[in-house]
């Protein structure tokens, strides 16, 4: 690297870091001001942001983003860029509701859990199709991912129209909440963490389990090697194609949990208007794992941040005293995504991400 380029890189990095620290300092000052003067606008916003209902909603809204993000990490760490996460969320959200409504209970298993499994299965099958196209037919991964999204975006509302006469399905109820005795009575954190939807607990399992598998198991090492140096992994006698298939399939399973977590865990219905009820959460999941630098725990933190802002804008729309147009408030999470992308700096992408590999090739 030339001296000029090095100076430019250092200057750019320093400017970005300075802006990030400055923004963080402004948020901290505003929070401190709101804490000292609770009757002011800053105090109202701080109270809303830290209320039990907002934090509980943030965790529920984080489920599809965090689960899809961890799935995306496995795929991309293995060397396959899966931008079809949005499509996987859509297809699993619809299938979960449809099967719950159409099939009923199986072997005494409640219909809603049958639908949950079916939604995850649908996402897994679609991700397998994506894997075949990318690995066997060596298709461009970005185009294949866009195709997965567009297929799901058209197929789910179409199927809903055929079955229900509308792009929206019938309401089938939700999974409800699981209350953990004693712990749910803890002040503040009890109602937020221990009186929540089962999909919230599943999200914690996905994040913790994803981190453990990726960093503490031989499969995780193979996944990381497949994305960094597939030739070395192949030389060591590990089937790179098999590792990539497994990683993409796992991404489908995890994104499926996120999709049915949205439809059956929160709404109890599939809404197919516009961009469907998923509404860009799959793309935000990609930003979340880039923000978290491919670490499931970091991606979870980013998912909670975006979901928390979403929950806050929903609460703000219910308070007419602020006199802010609802359409403007709805932009808050997406503006935050842009700010985060600008300030987070360059994420280290796996070296072989997006590259095809065939055993024995140089």
GROMACS .gro file of C-alpha atoms in nm:
model
  362
    1UNK     CA    1   0.000   0.000   0.000
    2UNK     CA    2   0.135   0.340  -0.093
    3UNK     CA    3   0.195   0.609   0.170
    4UNK     CA    4  -0.092   0.812   0.026
    5UNK     CA    5  -0.336   0.523   0.046
    6UNK     CA    6  -0.223   0.436   0.398
    7UNK     CA    7  -0.269   0.797   0.511
    8UNK     CA    8  -0.610   0.807   0.346
    9UNK     CA    9  -0.715   0.483   0.517
   10UNK     CA   10  -0.597   0.602   0.858
   11UNK     CA   11  -0.767   0.939   0.814
   12UNK     CA   12  -1.092   0.778   0.703
   13UNK     CA   13  -1.086   0.531   0.990
   14UNK     CA   14  -1.011   0.806   1.241
   15UNK     CA   15  -1.293   1.024   1.108
   16UNK     CA   16  -1.538   0.734   1.122
   17UNK     CA   17  -1.430   0.646   1.475
   18UNK     CA   18  -1.460   1.010   1.581
   19UNK     CA   19  -1.813   1.035   1.438
   20UNK     CA   20  -1.912   0.712   1.613
   21UNK     CA   21  -1.777   0.833   1.948
   22UNK     CA   22  -1.942   1.171   1.898
   23UNK     CA   23  -2.279   1.014   1.822
   24UNK     CA   24  -2.244   0.784   2.121
   25UNK     CA   25  -2.159   1.083   2.343
   26UNK     CA   26  -2.467   1.273   2.220
   27UNK     CA   27  -2.693   0.977   2.297
   28UNK     CA   28  -2.535   0.940   2.641
   29UNK     CA   29  -2.579   1.313   2.717
   30UNK     CA   30  -2.942   1.302   2.604
   31UNK     CA   31  -3.006   0.996   2.824
   32UNK     CA   32  -2.840   1.164   3.123
   33UNK     CA   33  -3.042   1.481   3.064
   34UNK     CA   34  -3.362   1.278   3.049
   35UNK     CA   35  -3.267   1.098   3.370
   36UNK     CA   36  -3.203   1.425   3.556
   37UNK     CA   37  -3.503   1.609   3.407
   38UNK     CA   38  -3.776   1.345   3.363
   39UNK     CA   39  -4.043   1.604   3.275
   40UNK     CA   40  -3.869   1.704   2.952
   41UNK     CA   41  -3.895   1.546   2.605
   42UNK     CA   42  -3.568   1.361   2.666
   43UNK     CA   43  -3.715   1.227   2.991
   44UNK     CA   44  -4.029   1.107   2.814
   45UNK     CA   45  -3.826   0.933   2.543
   46UNK     CA   46  -3.597   0.771   2.801
   47UNK     CA   47  -3.900   0.650   2.994
   48UNK     CA   48  -4.055   0.504   2.681
   49UNK     CA   49  -3.731   0.341   2.566
   50UNK     CA   50  -3.668   0.173   2.902
   51UNK     CA   51  -4.025   0.072   2.986
   52UNK     CA   52  -4.100  -0.297   3.033
   53UNK     CA   53  -4.346  -0.298   2.743
   54UNK     CA   54  -4.096  -0.145   2.498
   55UNK     CA   55  -3.815  -0.379   2.601
   56UNK     CA   56  -4.046  -0.680   2.582
   57UNK     CA   57  -4.162  -0.573   2.237
   58UNK     CA   58  -3.799  -0.521   2.132
   59UNK     CA   59  -3.716  -0.882   2.219
   60UNK     CA   60  -4.021  -1.013   2.030
   61UNK     CA   61  -3.943  -0.801   1.724
   62UNK     CA   62  -3.577  -0.910   1.737
   63UNK     CA   63  -3.667  -1.280   1.688
   64UNK     CA   64  -3.686  -1.287   1.304
   65UNK     CA   65  -3.386  -1.056   1.264
   66UNK     CA   66  -3.158  -1.237   1.511
   67UNK     CA   67  -3.247  -1.590   1.393
   68UNK     CA   68  -3.204  -1.499   1.025
   69UNK     CA   69  -2.877  -1.319   1.106
   70UNK     CA   70  -2.727  -1.625   1.275
   71UNK     CA   71  -2.837  -1.835   0.977
   72UNK     CA   72  -2.676  -1.586   0.741
   73UNK     CA   73  -2.353  -1.603   0.941
   74UNK     CA   74  -2.327  -1.981   0.894
   75UNK     CA   75  -2.388  -1.957   0.519
   76UNK     CA   76  -2.145  -1.672   0.459
   77UNK     CA   77  -1.881  -1.811   0.693
   78UNK     CA   78  -1.894  -2.125   0.478
   79UNK     CA   79  -1.835  -1.915   0.166
   80UNK     CA   80  -2.190  -1.874   0.033
   81UNK     CA   81  -2.355  -1.531   0.050
   82UNK     CA   82  -2.721  -1.590   0.128
   83UNK     CA   83  -2.911  -1.268   0.062
   84UNK     CA   84  -3.228  -1.474   0.021
   85UNK     CA   85  -3.292  -1.457   0.396
   86UNK     CA   86  -3.588  -1.226   0.331
   87UNK     CA   87  -3.747  -1.493   0.111
   88UNK     CA   88  -3.686  -1.765   0.370
   89UNK     CA   89  -3.861  -1.554   0.634
   90UNK     CA   90  -4.160  -1.496   0.402
   91UNK     CA   91  -4.210  -1.858   0.299
   92UNK     CA   92  -4.180  -1.990   0.655
   93UNK     CA   93  -4.415  -1.723   0.792
   94UNK     CA   94  -4.685  -1.817   0.540
   95UNK     CA   95  -4.640  -2.195   0.559
   96UNK     CA   96  -4.656  -2.190   0.938
   97UNK     CA   97  -4.994  -2.017   0.937
   98UNK     CA   98  -5.133  -2.220   0.646
   99UNK     CA   99  -5.045  -2.560   0.796
  100UNK     CA  100  -5.174  -2.455   1.137
  101UNK     CA  101  -5.506  -2.364   0.979
  102UNK     CA  102  -5.532  -2.657   0.737
  103UNK     CA  103  -5.387  -2.961   0.910
  104UNK     CA  104  -5.480  -2.949   1.275
  105UNK     CA  105  -5.312  -3.143   1.554
  106UNK     CA  106  -5.095  -3.448   1.476
  107UNK     CA  107  -5.032  -3.720   1.737
  108UNK     CA  108  -5.171  -3.490   2.006
  109UNK     CA  109  -4.924  -3.217   1.908
  110UNK     CA  110  -5.114  -2.885   1.897
  111UNK     CA  111  -5.178  -2.761   1.544
  112UNK     CA  112  -4.984  -2.441   1.599
  113UNK     CA  113  -4.667  -2.638   1.676
  114UNK     CA  114  -4.728  -2.858   1.372
  115UNK     CA  115  -4.747  -2.537   1.170
  116UNK     CA  116  -4.429  -2.415   1.338
  117UNK     CA  117  -4.237  -2.725   1.227
  118UNK     CA  118  -4.387  -2.705   0.878
  119UNK     CA  119  -4.277  -2.342   0.843
  120UNK     CA  120  -3.921  -2.429   0.940
  121UNK     CA  121  -3.928  -2.722   0.695
  122UNK     CA  122  -4.046  -2.497   0.410
  123UNK     CA  123  -3.762  -2.255   0.472
  124UNK     CA  124  -3.515  -2.542   0.488
  125UNK     CA  125  -3.632  -2.683   0.153
  126UNK     CA  126  -3.608  -2.342  -0.014
  127UNK     CA  127  -3.256  -2.295   0.123
  128UNK     CA  128  -3.164  -2.640  -0.013
  129UNK     CA  129  -3.286  -2.529  -0.355
  130UNK     CA  130  -3.066  -2.221  -0.321
  131UNK     CA  131  -2.772  -2.446  -0.225
  132UNK     CA  132  -2.819  -2.673  -0.528
  133UNK     CA  133  -2.835  -2.376  -0.764
  134UNK     CA  134  -2.525  -2.213  -0.614
  135UNK     CA  135  -2.311  -2.521  -0.553
  136UNK     CA  136  -2.407  -2.770  -0.823
  137UNK     CA  137  -2.486  -2.524  -1.102
  138UNK     CA  138  -2.236  -2.258  -0.986
  139UNK     CA  139  -2.491  -1.979  -1.023
  140UNK     CA  140  -2.412  -1.626  -0.910
  141UNK     CA  141  -2.496  -1.626  -0.539
  142UNK     CA  142  -2.633  -1.272  -0.533
  143UNK     CA  143  -2.868  -1.334  -0.825
  144UNK     CA  144  -2.976  -1.670  -0.680
  145UNK     CA  145  -3.046  -1.505  -0.344
  146UNK     CA  146  -3.254  -1.234  -0.511
  147UNK     CA  147  -3.444  -1.508  -0.697
  148UNK     CA  148  -3.524  -1.681  -0.366
  149UNK     CA  149  -3.661  -1.354  -0.229
  150UNK     CA  150  -3.869  -1.279  -0.539
  151UNK     CA  151  -4.006  -1.635  -0.557
  152UNK     CA  152  -4.121  -1.620  -0.195
  153UNK     CA  153  -4.252  -1.264  -0.234
  154UNK     CA  154  -4.474  -1.375  -0.521
  155UNK     CA  155  -4.558  -1.729  -0.412
  156UNK     CA  156  -4.677  -1.668  -0.055
  157UNK     CA  157  -4.933  -1.392  -0.133
  158UNK     CA  158  -5.047  -1.589  -0.440
  159UNK     CA  159  -5.105  -1.904  -0.237
  160UNK     CA  160  -5.288  -1.700   0.027
  161UNK     CA  161  -5.511  -1.552  -0.242
  162UNK     CA  162  -5.591  -1.897  -0.381
  163UNK     CA  163  -5.673  -2.045  -0.041
  164UNK     CA  164  -5.824  -1.749   0.146
  165UNK     CA  165  -5.933  -1.517  -0.133
  166UNK     CA  166  -5.699  -1.249  -0.005
  167UNK     CA  167  -5.326  -1.194   0.031
  168UNK     CA  168  -5.385  -1.211   0.405
  169UNK     CA  169  -5.460  -1.545   0.570
  170UNK     CA  170  -5.712  -1.618   0.841
  171UNK     CA  171  -5.608  -1.563   1.200
  172UNK     CA  172  -5.492  -1.883   1.376
  173UNK     CA  173  -5.383  -1.744   1.712
  174UNK     CA  174  -5.032  -1.722   1.852
  175UNK     CA  175  -4.801  -1.938   2.059
  176UNK     CA  176  -4.881  -1.727   2.362
  177UNK     CA  177  -4.629  -1.677   2.641
  178UNK     CA  178  -4.433  -1.904   2.870
  179UNK     CA  179  -4.403  -1.781   3.225
  180UNK     CA  180  -4.115  -1.911   3.433
  181UNK     CA  181  -4.220  -1.929   3.800
  182UNK     CA  182  -4.028  -1.718   4.053
  183UNK     CA  183  -3.796  -1.564   3.789
  184UNK     CA  184  -4.089  -1.386   3.621
  185UNK     CA  185  -4.155  -1.205   3.950
  186UNK     CA  186  -3.812  -1.043   3.957
  187UNK     CA  187  -3.840  -0.664   3.939
  188UNK     CA  188  -3.808  -0.515   3.588
  189UNK     CA  189  -3.620  -0.801   3.416
  190UNK     CA  190  -3.869  -1.068   3.525
  191UNK     CA  191  -4.162  -0.965   3.302
  192UNK     CA  192  -3.926  -0.886   3.013
  193UNK     CA  193  -3.711  -1.201   3.010
  194UNK     CA  194  -3.914  -1.467   3.189
  195UNK     CA  195  -4.271  -1.397   3.080
  196UNK     CA  196  -4.221  -1.403   2.705
  197UNK     CA  197  -4.316  -1.581   2.386
  198UNK     CA  198  -4.150  -1.924   2.341
  199UNK     CA  199  -3.990  -1.786   2.025
  200UNK     CA  200  -3.795  -1.539   2.242
  201UNK     CA  201  -3.648  -1.829   2.439
  202UNK     CA  202  -3.575  -2.005   2.109
  203UNK     CA  203  -3.392  -1.694   1.992
  204UNK     CA  204  -3.162  -1.711   2.296
  205UNK     CA  205  -3.095  -2.079   2.220
  206UNK     CA  206  -3.022  -1.999   1.854
  207UNK     CA  207  -2.779  -1.718   1.943
  208UNK     CA  208  -2.598  -1.907   2.220
  209UNK     CA  209  -2.598  -2.237   2.030
  210UNK     CA  210  -2.488  -2.067   1.709
  211UNK     CA  211  -2.192  -1.906   1.884
  212UNK     CA  212  -2.092  -2.237   2.046
  213UNK     CA  213  -2.120  -2.443   1.727
  214UNK     CA  214  -1.929  -2.186   1.525
  215UNK     CA  215  -1.645  -2.139   1.773
  216UNK     CA  216  -1.621  -2.457   1.978
  217UNK     CA  217  -1.697  -2.750   1.749
  218UNK     CA  218  -1.519  -2.921   1.460
  219UNK     CA  219  -1.814  -2.844   1.233
  220UNK     CA  220  -1.774  -2.474   1.316
  221UNK     CA  221  -1.404  -2.491   1.230
  222UNK     CA  222  -1.487  -2.659   0.900
  223UNK     CA  223  -1.744  -2.387   0.824
  224UNK     CA  224  -1.494  -2.111   0.891
  225UNK     CA  225  -1.222  -2.286   0.690
  226UNK     CA  226  -1.464  -2.337   0.401
  227UNK     CA  227  -1.516  -1.962   0.383
  228UNK     CA  228  -1.152  -1.865   0.434
  229UNK     CA  229  -0.947  -2.129   0.253
  230UNK     CA  230  -1.152  -2.410   0.097
  231UNK     CA  231  -0.843  -2.550  -0.077
  232UNK     CA  232  -0.672  -2.610   0.259
  233UNK     CA  233  -0.986  -2.771   0.397
  234UNK     CA  234  -1.007  -2.995   0.092
  235UNK     CA  235  -0.641  -3.090   0.130
  236UNK     CA  236  -0.713  -3.191   0.490
  237UNK     CA  237  -0.965  -3.443   0.359
  238UNK     CA  238  -1.285  -3.257   0.445
  239UNK     CA  239  -1.557  -3.241   0.180
  240UNK     CA  240  -1.603  -2.866   0.118
  241UNK     CA  241  -1.925  -2.919  -0.078
  242UNK     CA  242  -2.079  -3.115   0.210
  243UNK     CA  243  -1.981  -2.846   0.461
  244UNK     CA  244  -2.138  -2.575   0.246
  245UNK     CA  245  -2.458  -2.775   0.198
  246UNK     CA  246  -2.488  -2.825   0.572
  247UNK     CA  247  -2.420  -2.458   0.647
  248UNK     CA  248  -2.681  -2.335   0.396
  249UNK     CA  249  -2.934  -2.588   0.523
  250UNK     CA  250  -2.872  -2.468   0.877
  251UNK     CA  251  -2.925  -2.111   0.762
  252UNK     CA  252  -3.264  -2.220   0.626
  253UNK     CA  253  -3.358  -2.385   0.956
  254UNK     CA  254  -3.265  -2.079   1.160
  255UNK     CA  255  -3.431  -1.832   0.923
  256UNK     CA  256  -3.739  -2.056   0.933
  257UNK     CA  257  -3.754  -2.025   1.310
  258UNK     CA  258  -3.742  -1.649   1.264
  259UNK     CA  259  -4.019  -1.650   1.004
  260UNK     CA  260  -4.266  -1.858   1.203
  261UNK     CA  261  -4.158  -1.668   1.513
  262UNK     CA  262  -4.294  -1.360   1.340
  263UNK     CA  263  -4.623  -1.504   1.212
  264UNK     CA  264  -4.712  -1.754   1.486
  265UNK     CA  265  -4.519  -1.596   1.771
  266UNK     CA  266  -4.643  -1.240   1.732
  267UNK     CA  267  -4.927  -1.187   1.484
  268UNK     CA  268  -5.113  -1.517   1.443
  269UNK     CA  269  -5.168  -1.443   1.076
  270UNK     CA  270  -4.977  -1.401   0.751
  271UNK     CA  271  -5.009  -1.053   0.601
  272UNK     CA  272  -4.916  -1.043   0.232
  273UNK     CA  273  -4.971  -0.678   0.144
  274UNK     CA  274  -4.681  -0.489  -0.014
  275UNK     CA  275  -4.352  -0.636   0.104
  276UNK     CA  276  -4.549  -0.876   0.327
  277UNK     CA  277  -4.534  -0.873   0.705
  278UNK     CA  278  -4.160  -0.951   0.690
  279UNK     CA  279  -4.105  -0.603   0.546
  280UNK     CA  280  -3.729  -0.606   0.499
  281UNK     CA  281  -3.631  -0.787   0.819
  282UNK     CA  282  -3.423  -1.035   0.619
  283UNK     CA  283  -3.214  -0.752   0.476
  284UNK     CA  284  -3.183  -0.591   0.819
  285UNK     CA  285  -3.057  -0.932   0.941
  286UNK     CA  286  -2.773  -0.904   0.689
  287UNK     CA  287  -2.685  -0.560   0.827
  288UNK     CA  288  -2.706  -0.704   1.179
  289UNK     CA  289  -2.449  -0.976   1.120
  290UNK     CA  290  -2.220  -0.737   0.932
  291UNK     CA  291  -2.251  -0.496   1.226
  292UNK     CA  292  -2.174  -0.784   1.461
  293UNK     CA  293  -1.873  -0.880   1.247
  294UNK     CA  294  -2.005  -1.235   1.189
  295UNK     CA  295  -2.034  -1.299   1.563
  296UNK     CA  296  -2.379  -1.439   1.662
  297UNK     CA  297  -2.374  -1.245   1.989
  298UNK     CA  298  -2.281  -0.921   1.813
  299UNK     CA  299  -2.553  -0.984   1.555
  300UNK     CA  300  -2.801  -1.039   1.839
  301UNK     CA  301  -2.704  -0.704   1.991
  302UNK     CA  302  -2.758  -0.531   1.656
  303UNK     CA  303  -3.092  -0.709   1.610
  304UNK     CA  304  -3.211  -0.590   1.951
  305UNK     CA  305  -3.097  -0.236   1.866
  306UNK     CA  306  -3.293  -0.228   1.540
  307UNK     CA  307  -3.594  -0.402   1.695
  308UNK     CA  308  -3.582  -0.166   1.994
  309UNK     CA  309  -3.598   0.136   1.764
  310UNK     CA  310  -3.887  -0.030   1.580
  311UNK     CA  311  -4.068  -0.086   1.908
  312UNK     CA  312  -4.000   0.275   2.010
  313UNK     CA  313  -4.139   0.416   1.686
  314UNK     CA  314  -4.453   0.204   1.734
  315UNK     CA  315  -4.499   0.350   2.082
  316UNK     CA  316  -4.436   0.705   1.959
  317UNK     CA  317  -4.708   0.669   1.696
  318UNK     CA  318  -4.956   0.603   1.978
  319UNK     CA  319  -4.876   0.933   2.151
  320UNK     CA  320  -5.040   1.221   1.961
  321UNK     CA  321  -4.874   1.480   2.188
  322UNK     CA  322  -4.551   1.453   1.991
  323UNK     CA  323  -4.724   1.572   1.672
  324UNK     CA  324  -4.470   1.395   1.452
  325UNK     CA  325  -4.605   1.234   1.130
  326UNK     CA  326  -4.625   0.859   1.165
  327UNK     CA  327  -4.458   0.804   0.829
  328UNK     CA  328  -4.158   1.005   0.952
  329UNK     CA  329  -4.136   0.807   1.277
  330UNK     CA  330  -4.142   0.482   1.081
  331UNK     CA  331  -3.817   0.578   0.912
  332UNK     CA  332  -3.622   0.578   1.241
  333UNK     CA  333  -3.502   0.213   1.226
  334UNK     CA  334  -3.399   0.244   0.860
  335UNK     CA  335  -3.214   0.572   0.913
  336UNK     CA  336  -3.034   0.396   1.196
  337UNK     CA  337  -2.935   0.115   0.959
  338UNK     CA  338  -2.776   0.370   0.724
  339UNK     CA  339  -2.597   0.545   1.011
  340UNK     CA  340  -2.469   0.214   1.145
  341UNK     CA  341  -2.344   0.109   0.802
  342UNK     CA  342  -2.162   0.442   0.767
  343UNK     CA  343  -2.000   0.428   1.111
  344UNK     CA  344  -1.930   0.061   1.161
  345UNK     CA  345  -1.643   0.066   0.916
  346UNK     CA  346  -1.520  -0.216   0.699
  347UNK     CA  347  -1.629  -0.560   0.815
  348UNK     CA  348  -1.389  -0.843   0.749
  349UNK     CA  349  -1.567  -1.061   0.496
  350UNK     CA  350  -1.455  -1.429   0.471
  351UNK     CA  351  -1.188  -1.451   0.203
  352UNK     CA  352  -1.368  -1.706  -0.015
  353UNK     CA  353  -1.722  -1.569   0.034
  354UNK     CA  354  -1.906  -1.569  -0.297
  355UNK     CA  355  -1.649  -1.792  -0.468
  356UNK     CA  356  -1.733  -2.132  -0.612
  357UNK     CA  357  -1.516  -2.428  -0.523
  358UNK     CA  358  -1.489  -2.774  -0.666
  359UNK     CA  359  -1.279  -3.045  -0.506
  360UNK     CA  360  -0.937  -3.072  -0.666
  361UNK     CA  361  -0.938  -2.731  -0.834
  362UNK     CA  362  -0.651  -2.488  -0.777
   0.00000   0.00000   0.00000
